[in-house]
Amino acid sequence: MSDYAELNLDGNSYQLPIIEGTEHEKGLDISKLRATTGHITVDTGFKNTGSTQSSITFLDGEKGILRYRGYPIEQIAEKSSFLEVAYLLIYGQLPSQAELDQFMTSIKEEWLVHEDIKTILTGFPADSHPMGVLSSLVTAQTAFFPESLDPYRSAEKVNRTIIRLIAKMPTMVAWAYTRSKGRMSNYPNNELGYVENFLKMMFSTRAQEYEVDPIIKDAMDKIFILHADHEQNCSTSTVRIVGSSHASLYASIAAGVNALWGPLHGGANQKVIEMLSHIEENGGDVGKFIDKAKDSDDPFRLMGFGHRVYKNFDPRATILKKSADQVFEKLQIDDPMLDIAKHLEDVALKDEYFVKRKLYPNVDFYSGIIMKAIGIPIEMFPVMFSIGRLPGWIAQWKEMREHQEPIGRPRQIYVGATERDYVPLDKR
Ligand code: SDX
């Protein structure tokens, strides 16, 4: 294989070095292109552009492969726990028992939040979308921990911020949720595990402590694991570019929450349920909605279908589809929405429009159905995605800062008005 590509421009020939990764992905290094040729590349939406070299997550969209630090998602989902996956993504290795215990101890030291968070929450209308509340509370952490604003702190102090984020996000989410329901806040309990503690803080009331069904705990743990990282997606790229300005980790994560909120990204799981509900209310006429999705004049898209990278099954959707069957069977749930989802999938996967465009169910197609079955309110679905994605965002931000990557600043091709003189108001 050649070490470079040859570019012929205006009678000159230039060599672009070829970068090959450990999984034999190849890229052209264009870091000196403008300086040597006066040209830039243009790739709206970055469909063909790599932003970095990373060791965290590998995915192959054609083969439907996803690995965290080399470990296949199928093995991770079956054998690991969300907290172990968080450690793996952030620190690069599976932890020993002692390391995992210490990680959990550090988290328990930090999972209480400042009581003034309640004061901040009273400023939000009860029906505020929880993603807006979450990004505000994450940003507000810079007020409680101003030392996090120092971009040149020691790695140990940065790690304290990492622990605080992993520890405090579930508590802030639970406080925001209970407040939106007019209920008292529940506090973390050091006797409990990470996911069990979160579910109890969310759903216990003063009158009734929430009993965590092991099936629900395992399903929530698996949903968090499957959402933990996904290389340079929209929200992760946002976290990296905000962090590249040496903004604090809190500011970078809050930006990631806002990017994830979009219905084409992490907001899709909420839209999937709204779409399935709409189909159910319209007599379950799946064909009508498939036709709407195919109509280029109709803005309707099949939410939970298609992916920028996966042109085969999203391996996470495959795992979640099995998990949905198990949860529904064990909890004795008979929700027509699952049947509609499966019918929609069957019809779409045989339809030329979807086959030709390689549109398959993605992670959001089944995650919403499971979260609905275990009692997560629909508006909280993207928030669950945020809790799951947090370790990945942190790992990517940490890698970018440790590699001392430059501030992200793409170029453009200007296509506006050429130079012209100002026209005084009375002459217009
Ligand atoms: C996530 O990037 C990640 O890794 C994201 C994620 C993660 O873990 O971080 O995996 C999480 O965001 C999953 C995706 C969740 N979003 C949805 O489910 C929303 C529905 N999906 C689409 O909006 C779309 O598929 C995207 C946004 C996911 C991907 O869009 P692309 O890659 O920009 O593709 P495109 O919009 O250029 O579409 C290509 C063609 C178009 O048709 P033509 O112009 O060729 O005729 O496919 C069509 C699109 O109209 N198309 C769809 C469709 N998705 C694409 N048509 C109907 N329904 C859809 N869902």
CSV table of C-alpha atoms and ligand atoms in Angstrom, one decimal:
chain,number,residue,atom,x,y,z
A,1,MET,CA,0.0,0.0,0.0
A,2,SER,CA,1.3,3.5,-0.9
A,3,ASP,CA,2.3,5.8,1.9
A,4,TYR,CA,0.7,8.8,0.2
A,5,ALA,CA,-1.8,9.9,-2.4
A,6,GLU,CA,-0.9,12.1,-5.3
A,7,LEU,CA,-2.9,15.3,-6.0
A,8,ASN,CA,-2.4,17.1,-9.3
A,9,LEU,CA,-3.5,20.7,-9.2
A,10,ASP,CA,-2.8,23.6,-11.7
A,11,GLY,CA,0.1,21.6,-13.2
A,12,ASN,CA,1.6,20.8,-9.8
A,13,SER,CA,1.8,17.5,-8.0
A,14,TYR,CA,1.4,17.2,-4.3
A,15,GLN,CA,1.7,14.2,-2.0
A,16,LEU,CA,-0.9,13.7,0.8
A,17,PRO,CA,0.4,11.2,3.5
A,18,ILE,CA,-2.0,8.3,4.1
A,19,ILE,CA,-2.8,7.4,7.8
A,20,GLU,CA,-3.8,3.8,8.5
A,21,GLY,CA,-5.4,2.9,11.8
A,22,THR,CA,-5.2,-0.4,13.8
A,23,GLU,CA,-8.4,-1.6,12.1
A,24,HIS,CA,-6.9,-0.7,8.7
A,25,GLU,CA,-9.1,2.4,8.1
A,26,LYS,CA,-7.3,4.8,5.9
A,27,GLY,CA,-7.3,8.6,5.8
A,28,LEU,CA,-5.6,11.3,3.8
A,29,ASP,CA,-3.7,13.7,6.0
A,30,ILE,CA,-4.6,17.2,4.6
A,31,SER,CA,-3.2,19.2,7.6
A,32,LYS,CA,-0.8,21.0,5.2
A,33,LEU,CA,-3.1,21.2,2.2
A,34,ARG,CA,-4.0,24.9,2.3
A,35,ALA,CA,-0.4,26.0,3.0
A,36,THR,CA,0.9,24.0,0.1
A,37,THR,CA,-1.9,24.2,-2.5
A,38,GLY,CA,-4.0,27.2,-1.4
A,39,HIS,CA,-7.0,24.9,-1.5
A,40,ILE,CA,-9.2,23.5,1.4
A,41,THR,CA,-11.6,20.6,1.3
A,42,VAL,CA,-15.4,21.1,1.7
A,43,ASP,CA,-17.5,18.4,3.3
A,44,THR,CA,-20.8,19.7,4.7
A,45,GLY,CA,-21.8,17.5,7.6
A,46,PHE,CA,-18.3,16.0,7.7
A,47,LYS,CA,-19.6,12.7,6.0
A,48,ASN,CA,-16.1,12.0,4.7
A,49,THR,CA,-14.0,13.9,7.2
A,50,GLY,CA,-12.1,12.6,10.2
A,51,SER,CA,-11.6,15.1,13.1
A,52,THR,CA,-9.0,13.1,15.1
A,53,GLN,CA,-7.3,9.8,15.7
A,54,SER,CA,-8.9,8.1,18.7
A,55,SER,CA,-8.3,4.9,20.7
A,56,ILE,CA,-11.6,4.8,22.5
A,57,THR,CA,-14.3,3.3,20.3
A,58,PHE,CA,-14.2,1.5,16.9
A,59,LEU,CA,-17.2,1.0,14.8
A,60,ASP,CA,-17.6,-0.5,11.3
A,61,GLY,CA,-20.9,0.7,9.8
A,62,GLU,CA,-20.9,-1.7,6.9
A,63,LYS,CA,-20.3,-4.8,9.1
A,64,GLY,CA,-22.3,-3.5,12.1
A,65,ILE,CA,-19.3,-3.7,14.5
A,66,LEU,CA,-19.0,-1.7,17.7
A,67,ARG,CA,-16.2,-2.1,20.2
A,68,TYR,CA,-15.3,-0.1,23.4
A,69,ARG,CA,-11.5,-0.1,23.8
A,70,GLY,CA,-11.4,-3.2,21.6
A,71,TYR,CA,-14.1,-5.2,23.5
A,72,PRO,CA,-17.1,-6.2,21.3
A,73,ILE,CA,-20.4,-4.5,22.4
A,74,GLU,CA,-22.1,-7.9,22.5
A,75,GLN,CA,-19.7,-9.2,25.2
A,76,ILE,CA,-19.7,-5.9,27.1
A,77,ALA,CA,-23.6,-5.7,27.1
A,78,GLU,CA,-23.8,-9.3,28.3
A,79,LYS,CA,-21.0,-9.5,30.9
A,80,SER,CA,-20.2,-5.9,32.1
A,81,SER,CA,-21.9,-3.2,34.1
A,82,PHE,CA,-22.4,0.4,33.3
A,83,LEU,CA,-19.9,1.6,35.9
A,84,GLU,CA,-17.3,-0.9,34.7
A,85,VAL,CA,-17.8,0.4,31.2
A,86,ALA,CA,-17.5,4.0,32.4
A,87,TYR,CA,-14.1,3.1,33.9
A,88,LEU,CA,-13.0,1.3,30.8
A,89,LEU,CA,-13.9,4.2,28.5
A,90,ILE,CA,-12.4,6.9,30.7
A,91,TYR,CA,-9.2,5.1,31.9
A,92,GLY,CA,-8.6,2.8,28.9
A,93,GLN,CA,-8.6,-0.6,30.7
A,94,LEU,CA,-11.1,-2.9,32.4
A,95,PRO,CA,-10.7,-2.3,36.2
A,96,SER,CA,-9.5,-4.8,38.7
A,97,GLN,CA,-12.0,-5.5,41.6
A,98,ALA,CA,-10.0,-3.1,43.8
A,99,GLU,CA,-10.0,-0.4,41.1
A,100,LEU,CA,-13.7,-0.8,40.5
A,101,ASP,CA,-14.4,-0.6,44.3
A,102,GLN,CA,-12.3,2.5,44.6
A,103,PHE,CA,-14.1,4.1,41.6
A,104,MET,CA,-17.5,3.4,43.3
A,105,THR,CA,-16.2,4.7,46.6
A,106,SER,CA,-15.1,8.0,45.0
A,107,ILE,CA,-18.4,8.3,43.3
A,108,LYS,CA,-20.3,7.8,46.6
A,109,GLU,CA,-18.2,10.5,48.1
A,110,GLU,CA,-19.5,12.9,45.4
A,111,TRP,CA,-23.0,11.9,44.5
A,112,LEU,CA,-24.7,14.4,46.9
A,113,VAL,CA,-25.3,17.7,45.2
A,114,HIS,CA,-25.3,21.3,46.7
A,115,GLU,CA,-28.7,22.1,48.3
A,116,ASP,CA,-28.7,25.3,46.2
A,117,ILE,CA,-29.5,23.1,43.1
A,118,LYS,CA,-33.0,23.0,44.5
A,119,THR,CA,-33.1,26.9,44.4
A,120,ILE,CA,-32.0,26.8,40.8
A,121,LEU,CA,-34.7,24.2,40.0
A,122,THR,CA,-37.4,26.5,41.4
A,123,GLY,CA,-36.6,28.9,38.6
A,124,PHE,CA,-37.7,26.5,36.0
A,125,PRO,CA,-41.4,26.0,35.1
A,126,ALA,CA,-42.5,22.5,36.2
A,127,ASP,CA,-43.1,21.5,32.5
A,128,SER,CA,-39.6,22.6,31.3
A,129,HIS,CA,-38.0,20.0,29.0
A,130,PRO,CA,-35.6,18.1,31.2
A,131,MET,CA,-32.7,18.4,28.7
A,132,GLY,CA,-32.7,22.1,29.0
A,133,VAL,CA,-32.8,21.8,32.8
A,134,LEU,CA,-30.0,19.2,32.7
A,135,SER,CA,-27.6,21.3,30.5
A,136,SER,CA,-28.3,24.3,32.8
A,137,LEU,CA,-27.5,22.3,36.0
A,138,VAL,CA,-24.3,20.9,34.5
A,139,THR,CA,-23.1,24.4,33.5
A,140,ALA,CA,-24.1,25.6,37.0
A,141,GLN,CA,-21.5,23.1,38.5
A,142,THR,CA,-18.8,25.6,37.4
A,143,ALA,CA,-20.3,28.0,40.1
A,144,PHE,CA,-20.0,25.4,42.8
A,145,PHE,CA,-16.6,24.2,41.6
A,146,PRO,CA,-14.9,27.3,40.1
A,147,GLU,CA,-11.5,25.6,40.3
A,148,SER,CA,-12.8,23.6,37.3
A,149,LEU,CA,-12.4,26.7,35.2
A,150,ASP,CA,-8.6,26.5,35.4
A,151,PRO,CA,-7.7,24.7,32.1
A,152,TYR,CA,-4.1,24.0,33.4
A,153,ARG,CA,-5.1,22.1,36.5
A,154,SER,CA,-3.3,18.9,37.4
A,155,ALA,CA,-4.6,15.6,36.0
A,156,GLU,CA,-5.6,14.6,39.6
A,157,LYS,CA,-7.9,17.7,39.9
A,158,VAL,CA,-9.4,17.0,36.4
A,159,ASN,CA,-10.1,13.5,37.6
A,160,ARG,CA,-12.0,14.9,40.6
A,161,THR,CA,-14.2,16.8,38.1
A,162,ILE,CA,-14.7,13.6,36.1
A,163,ILE,CA,-15.8,11.7,39.3
A,164,ARG,CA,-18.1,14.6,40.3
A,165,LEU,CA,-19.9,14.5,36.9
A,166,ILE,CA,-20.4,10.7,36.9
A,167,ALA,CA,-21.6,10.9,40.5
A,168,LYS,CA,-23.8,14.0,40.4
A,169,MET,CA,-25.6,13.8,37.1
A,170,PRO,CA,-28.0,11.0,38.2
A,171,THR,CA,-28.8,12.9,41.4
A,172,MET,CA,-29.4,16.2,39.5
A,173,VAL,CA,-31.6,14.3,37.0
A,174,ALA,CA,-33.6,12.7,39.8
A,175,TRP,CA,-34.0,16.0,41.6
A,176,ALA,CA,-35.2,17.7,38.4
A,177,TYR,CA,-37.7,15.0,37.7
A,178,THR,CA,-39.2,14.8,41.2
A,179,ARG,CA,-39.4,18.6,41.3
A,180,SER,CA,-41.3,18.6,38.0
A,181,LYS,CA,-43.8,16.2,39.6
A,182,GLY,CA,-44.1,18.4,42.7
A,183,ARG,CA,-42.4,15.8,44.9
A,184,MET,CA,-39.7,16.0,47.5
A,185,SER,CA,-36.1,15.2,46.4
A,186,ASN,CA,-34.7,11.8,47.2
A,187,TYR,CA,-31.1,11.5,48.4
A,188,PRO,CA,-28.4,9.0,47.3
A,189,ASN,CA,-28.0,6.0,49.5
A,190,ASN,CA,-24.5,4.7,50.0
A,191,GLU,CA,-25.8,1.2,50.5
A,192,LEU,CA,-26.9,1.0,46.9
A,193,GLY,CA,-25.3,0.5,43.5
A,194,TYR,CA,-25.2,3.2,40.8
A,195,VAL,CA,-28.2,2.3,38.8
A,196,GLU,CA,-30.3,1.0,41.7
A,197,ASN,CA,-29.6,4.3,43.6
A,198,PHE,CA,-30.7,6.3,40.5
A,199,LEU,CA,-34.0,4.4,40.1
A,200,LYS,CA,-34.8,4.8,43.8
A,201,MET,CA,-34.1,8.6,43.7
A,202,MET,CA,-36.3,8.9,40.6
A,203,PHE,CA,-39.3,6.9,41.7
A,204,SER,CA,-39.4,6.7,45.5
A,205,THR,CA,-42.0,9.0,47.2
A,206,ARG,CA,-42.3,10.1,50.9
A,207,ALA,CA,-45.2,7.6,51.0
A,208,GLN,CA,-43.7,4.7,49.2
A,209,GLU,CA,-40.1,3.6,48.7
A,210,TYR,CA,-39.5,2.4,45.1
A,211,GLU,CA,-38.7,-1.3,45.0
A,212,VAL,CA,-36.1,-1.9,42.3
A,213,ASP,CA,-37.0,-5.0,40.2
A,214,PRO,CA,-33.7,-6.7,39.2
A,215,ILE,CA,-35.1,-7.0,35.6
A,216,ILE,CA,-35.6,-3.3,35.4
A,217,LYS,CA,-32.2,-2.5,36.9
A,218,ASP,CA,-30.5,-4.8,34.4
A,219,ALA,CA,-32.4,-3.3,31.5
A,220,MET,CA,-31.5,0.2,32.6
A,221,ASP,CA,-27.9,-0.8,33.1
A,222,LYS,CA,-27.8,-2.3,29.6
A,223,ILE,CA,-29.4,0.8,28.1
A,224,PHE,CA,-26.7,3.0,29.7
A,225,ILE,CA,-24.0,0.6,28.5
A,226,LEU,CA,-25.2,0.6,24.9
A,227,HIS,CA,-25.3,4.4,24.8
A,228,ALA,CA,-21.9,4.9,26.5
A,229,ASP,CA,-19.9,5.9,23.5
A,230,HIS,CA,-20.1,6.0,19.7
A,231,GLU,CA,-16.9,7.7,18.4
A,232,GLN,CA,-17.2,11.1,16.7
A,233,ASN,CA,-21.0,11.5,16.6
A,234,CYS,CA,-22.7,15.0,16.7
A,235,SER,CA,-22.7,15.5,20.5
A,236,THR,CA,-19.3,14.0,21.1
A,237,SER,CA,-17.8,16.2,18.4
A,238,THR,CA,-19.5,19.1,20.1
A,239,VAL,CA,-17.9,18.2,23.5
A,240,ARG,CA,-14.5,17.9,21.8
A,241,ILE,CA,-14.7,21.2,19.9
A,242,VAL,CA,-16.0,23.1,23.0
A,243,GLY,CA,-13.3,21.5,25.1
A,244,SER,CA,-10.7,22.4,22.4
A,245,SER,CA,-11.1,26.1,23.4
A,246,HIS,CA,-10.0,25.0,26.9
A,247,ALA,CA,-13.5,25.6,28.3
A,248,SER,CA,-14.2,23.6,31.4
A,249,LEU,CA,-15.3,19.9,31.3
A,250,TYR,CA,-18.7,21.0,32.7
A,251,ALA,CA,-19.2,23.6,29.9
A,252,SER,CA,-18.2,21.0,27.3
A,253,ILE,CA,-20.5,18.3,28.7
A,254,ALA,CA,-23.4,20.8,28.9
A,255,ALA,CA,-22.8,21.6,25.2
A,256,GLY,CA,-22.9,17.9,24.4
A,257,VAL,CA,-26.3,17.6,26.2
A,258,ASN,CA,-27.7,20.4,24.0
A,259,ALA,CA,-26.4,18.7,20.8
A,260,LEU,CA,-27.8,15.4,21.9
A,261,TRP,CA,-31.2,17.0,22.4
A,262,GLY,CA,-31.8,17.3,18.7
A,263,PRO,CA,-34.5,15.0,17.3
A,264,LEU,CA,-32.1,13.7,14.6
A,265,HIS,CA,-29.7,12.6,17.4
A,266,GLY,CA,-30.4,11.7,21.0
A,267,GLY,CA,-33.9,13.2,20.9
A,268,ALA,CA,-34.9,10.4,18.4
A,269,ASN,CA,-35.8,7.9,21.1
A,270,GLN,CA,-38.6,10.3,22.4
A,271,LYS,CA,-39.7,10.9,18.8
A,272,VAL,CA,-39.9,7.1,18.1
A,273,ILE,CA,-42.5,6.7,20.9
A,274,GLU,CA,-44.4,9.7,19.7
A,275,MET,CA,-44.4,8.2,16.2
A,276,LEU,CA,-45.5,4.8,17.3
A,277,SER,CA,-48.2,6.3,19.5
A,278,HIS,CA,-49.4,8.3,16.4
A,279,ILE,CA,-49.4,5.2,14.3
A,280,GLU,CA,-51.4,3.4,17.0
A,281,GLU,CA,-53.9,6.2,17.3
A,282,ASN,CA,-54.3,6.0,13.5
A,283,GLY,CA,-55.4,2.4,13.6
A,284,GLY,CA,-51.9,1.0,13.3
A,285,ASP,CA,-51.7,1.8,9.6
A,286,VAL,CA,-48.0,1.2,9.2
A,287,GLY,CA,-48.1,1.4,5.4
A,288,LYS,CA,-49.4,5.0,5.5
A,289,PHE,CA,-46.4,6.1,7.6
A,290,ILE,CA,-43.9,4.2,5.5
A,291,ASP,CA,-45.3,6.0,2.5
A,292,LYS,CA,-45.0,9.4,4.3
A,293,ALA,CA,-41.3,8.6,5.2
A,294,LYS,CA,-40.6,7.8,1.6
A,295,ASP,CA,-42.2,11.0,0.3
A,296,SER,CA,-39.4,13.6,-0.2
A,297,ASP,CA,-42.0,16.4,-0.1
A,298,ASP,CA,-43.1,15.2,3.4
A,299,PRO,CA,-40.8,16.2,6.3
A,300,PHE,CA,-41.8,13.0,8.2
A,301,ARG,CA,-39.0,10.5,8.7
A,302,LEU,CA,-39.1,7.1,10.2
A,303,MET,CA,-37.7,8.0,13.6
A,304,GLY,CA,-35.3,5.3,14.9
A,305,PHE,CA,-34.3,4.4,11.4
A,306,GLY,CA,-31.2,5.2,9.4
A,307,HIS,CA,-27.7,6.2,10.6
A,308,ARG,CA,-24.8,8.3,9.3
A,309,VAL,CA,-22.4,5.4,9.8
A,310,TYR,CA,-24.3,2.1,10.1
A,311,LYS,CA,-25.3,0.9,6.6
A,312,ASN,CA,-26.2,-2.4,8.2
A,313,PHE,CA,-28.0,-3.2,11.5
A,314,ASP,CA,-27.0,-1.0,14.4
A,315,PRO,CA,-25.6,-3.8,16.7
A,316,ARG,CA,-27.1,-1.9,19.7
A,317,ALA,CA,-30.6,-2.2,18.1
A,318,THR,CA,-30.2,-5.9,17.8
A,319,ILE,CA,-29.2,-6.3,21.4
A,320,LEU,CA,-32.1,-4.0,22.5
A,321,LYS,CA,-34.6,-5.8,20.4
A,322,LYS,CA,-33.8,-9.0,22.4
A,323,SER,CA,-33.8,-7.1,25.6
A,324,ALA,CA,-37.2,-5.7,24.9
A,325,ASP,CA,-38.7,-9.1,24.4
A,326,GLN,CA,-37.1,-10.3,27.7
A,327,VAL,CA,-38.4,-7.3,29.6
A,328,PHE,CA,-41.9,-7.5,28.2
A,329,GLU,CA,-42.1,-11.3,28.9
A,330,LYS,CA,-40.7,-11.1,32.4
A,331,LEU,CA,-42.8,-8.1,33.4
A,332,GLN,CA,-45.8,-9.6,31.7
A,333,ILE,CA,-46.3,-6.4,29.6
A,334,ASP,CA,-48.5,-6.6,26.5
A,335,ASP,CA,-47.9,-3.2,24.8
A,336,PRO,CA,-49.2,-3.0,21.3
A,337,MET,CA,-46.4,-0.5,20.6
A,338,LEU,CA,-43.9,-3.3,20.5
A,339,ASP,CA,-45.9,-5.1,18.0
A,340,ILE,CA,-46.3,-2.0,15.9
A,341,ALA,CA,-42.5,-1.4,16.1
A,342,LYS,CA,-41.8,-5.0,14.9
A,343,HIS,CA,-44.4,-4.7,12.1
A,344,LEU,CA,-42.9,-1.4,11.0
A,345,GLU,CA,-39.4,-2.9,11.0
A,346,ASP,CA,-40.6,-5.9,9.0
A,347,VAL,CA,-42.3,-3.8,6.4
A,348,ALA,CA,-39.5,-1.2,6.1
A,349,LEU,CA,-36.7,-3.8,5.8
A,350,LYS,CA,-38.5,-5.3,2.7
A,351,ASP,CA,-39.2,-1.9,1.1
A,352,GLU,CA,-36.9,-0.9,-1.8
A,353,TYR,CA,-36.7,2.7,-0.6
A,354,PHE,CA,-35.1,1.7,2.8
A,355,VAL,CA,-33.1,-1.2,1.3
A,356,LYS,CA,-31.6,1.0,-1.4
A,357,ARG,CA,-30.6,3.7,1.1
A,358,LYS,CA,-29.4,1.0,3.7
A,359,LEU,CA,-31.8,2.4,6.4
A,360,TYR,CA,-31.9,0.0,9.3
A,361,PRO,CA,-33.3,0.4,12.9
A,362,ASN,CA,-30.8,2.2,15.1
A,363,VAL,CA,-30.2,2.3,18.8
A,364,ASP,CA,-33.2,4.6,19.4
A,365,PHE,CA,-35.7,2.4,17.7
A,366,TYR,CA,-36.0,0.0,20.6
A,367,SER,CA,-34.5,1.9,23.5
A,368,GLY,CA,-37.6,4.1,23.8
A,369,ILE,CA,-40.0,1.1,23.9
A,370,ILE,CA,-38.0,-0.5,26.8
A,371,MET,CA,-37.7,2.7,28.7
A,372,LYS,CA,-41.5,3.2,28.4
A,373,ALA,CA,-42.0,-0.3,29.6
A,374,ILE,CA,-39.9,0.2,32.7
A,375,GLY,CA,-41.7,3.4,33.6
A,376,ILE,CA,-39.3,6.1,32.4
A,377,PRO,CA,-41.3,9.2,31.3
A,378,ILE,CA,-41.0,9.9,27.6
A,379,GLU,CA,-39.6,13.4,28.0
A,380,MET,CA,-36.8,11.8,30.1
A,381,PHE,CA,-35.6,9.5,27.3
A,382,PRO,CA,-32.9,11.8,25.9
A,383,VAL,CA,-31.8,12.5,29.5
A,384,MET,CA,-31.3,8.7,30.0
A,385,PHE,CA,-29.2,8.8,26.8
A,386,SER,CA,-27.2,11.7,28.4
A,387,ILE,CA,-26.4,9.7,31.5
A,388,GLY,CA,-25.4,6.7,29.4
A,389,ARG,CA,-23.3,8.8,27.0
A,390,LEU,CA,-21.5,10.8,29.8
A,391,PRO,CA,-18.5,8.4,30.2
A,392,GLY,CA,-18.0,8.5,26.4
A,393,TRP,CA,-18.1,12.3,26.3
A,394,ILE,CA,-15.7,12.5,29.2
A,395,ALA,CA,-13.3,9.9,27.7
A,396,GLN,CA,-13.3,11.8,24.3
A,397,TRP,CA,-12.7,15.2,26.0
A,398,LYS,CA,-9.9,13.7,28.2
A,399,GLU,CA,-8.2,12.2,25.1
A,400,MET,CA,-8.5,15.4,23.2
A,401,ARG,CA,-6.9,17.4,26.0
A,402,GLU,CA,-4.2,14.9,26.8
A,403,HIS,CA,-3.3,14.9,23.1
A,404,GLN,CA,-3.1,18.8,23.3
A,405,GLU,CA,-5.2,19.0,20.2
A,406,PRO,CA,-5.5,22.6,18.8
A,407,ILE,CA,-8.7,24.7,19.0
A,408,GLY,CA,-11.2,23.4,16.5
A,409,ARG,CA,-11.7,26.0,13.8
A,410,PRO,CA,-12.9,24.8,10.4
A,411,ARG,CA,-12.5,27.0,7.3
A,412,GLN,CA,-15.2,27.8,4.6
A,413,ILE,CA,-15.6,28.8,1.0
A,414,TYR,CA,-17.2,32.3,0.9
A,415,VAL,CA,-20.0,32.6,-1.6
A,416,GLY,CA,-21.5,35.9,-0.6
A,417,ALA,CA,-21.4,39.5,-2.1
A,418,THR,CA,-18.0,40.6,-3.4
A,419,GLU,CA,-16.6,44.0,-2.2
A,420,ARG,CA,-19.0,46.9,-2.5
A,421,ASP,CA,-19.3,50.4,-1.0
A,422,TYR,CA,-21.6,51.4,1.9
A,423,VAL,CA,-24.8,53.1,0.7
A,424,PRO,CA,-26.1,56.0,3.0
A,425,LEU,CA,-29.6,55.5,4.3
A,426,ASP,CA,-31.0,58.4,2.2
A,427,LYS,CA,-29.7,56.8,-0.9
A,428,ARG,CA,-31.3,53.3,-0.5
B,1,SDX,C1,-28.2,8.6,16.9
B,1,SDX,O1,-23.9,9.4,14.8
B,1,SDX,C2,-24.1,8.6,15.7
B,1,SDX,O2,-23.4,7.7,16.1
B,1,SDX,C3,-25.5,8.9,16.4
B,1,SDX,C4,-25.9,7.8,17.5
B,1,SDX,C5,-25.0,7.8,18.7
B,1,SDX,O3,-24.9,6.8,19.3
B,1,SDX,O4,-24.4,8.9,19.0
B,1,SDX,O5,-25.9,6.5,16.9
B,1,SDX,C6,-27.3,8.1,18.0
B,1,SDX,O6,-28.3,9.8,16.8
B,1,SDX,C7,-28.9,7.6,16.1
B,1,SDX,C8,-29.8,8.3,15.0
B,1,SDX,C9,-31.1,8.7,15.6
B,1,SDX,N1,-31.9,9.6,14.6
B,1,SDX,C10,-33.0,9.1,14.1
B,1,SDX,O7,-33.4,8.0,14.2
B,1,SDX,C11,-33.7,10.1,13.2
B,1,SDX,C12,-34.1,9.5,11.9
B,1,SDX,N2,-32.9,9.2,11.1
B,1,SDX,C13,-32.6,10.2,10.1
B,1,SDX,O8,-32.9,11.5,10.4
B,1,SDX,C14,-31.2,10.0,9.5
B,1,SDX,O9,-31.1,8.6,9.2
B,1,SDX,C15,-29.9,10.3,10.3
B,1,SDX,C16,-30.0,11.8,10.7
B,1,SDX,C17,-29.8,9.5,11.5
B,1,SDX,C18,-28.7,10.2,9.4
B,1,SDX,O10,-28.9,11.0,8.3
B,1,SDX,P1,-27.8,11.2,7.1
B,1,SDX,O11,-26.6,10.3,7.3
B,1,SDX,O12,-27.4,12.7,7.1
B,1,SDX,O13,-28.5,10.7,5.9
B,1,SDX,P2,-29.4,11.6,4.9
B,1,SDX,O14,-30.2,12.5,5.8
B,1,SDX,O15,-28.5,12.2,3.9
B,1,SDX,O16,-30.3,10.6,4.3
B,1,SDX,C19,-29.9,9.8,3.1
B,1,SDX,C20,-31.2,9.4,2.4
B,1,SDX,C21,-32.1,10.6,2.1
B,1,SDX,O17,-32.9,10.3,1.0
B,1,SDX,P3,-32.5,10.8,-0.5
B,1,SDX,O18,-32.2,12.3,-0.3
B,1,SDX,O19,-31.2,10.0,-0.8
B,1,SDX,O20,-33.7,10.5,-1.3
B,1,SDX,O21,-31.9,8.5,3.3
B,1,SDX,C22,-33.2,9.2,3.6
B,1,SDX,C23,-33.0,10.7,3.4
B,1,SDX,O22,-34.3,11.3,3.1
B,1,SDX,N3,-33.4,8.9,5.1
B,1,SDX,C24,-34.6,8.6,5.6
B,1,SDX,C25,-34.4,8.4,7.0
B,1,SDX,N4,-33.1,8.5,7.2
B,1,SDX,C26,-32.5,8.9,6.0
B,1,SDX,N5,-35.8,8.5,5.0
B,1,SDX,C27,-36.8,8.2,5.9
B,1,SDX,N6,-36.7,8.0,7.2
B,1,SDX,C28,-35.5,8.1,7.8
B,1,SDX,N7,-35.3,7.8,9.1
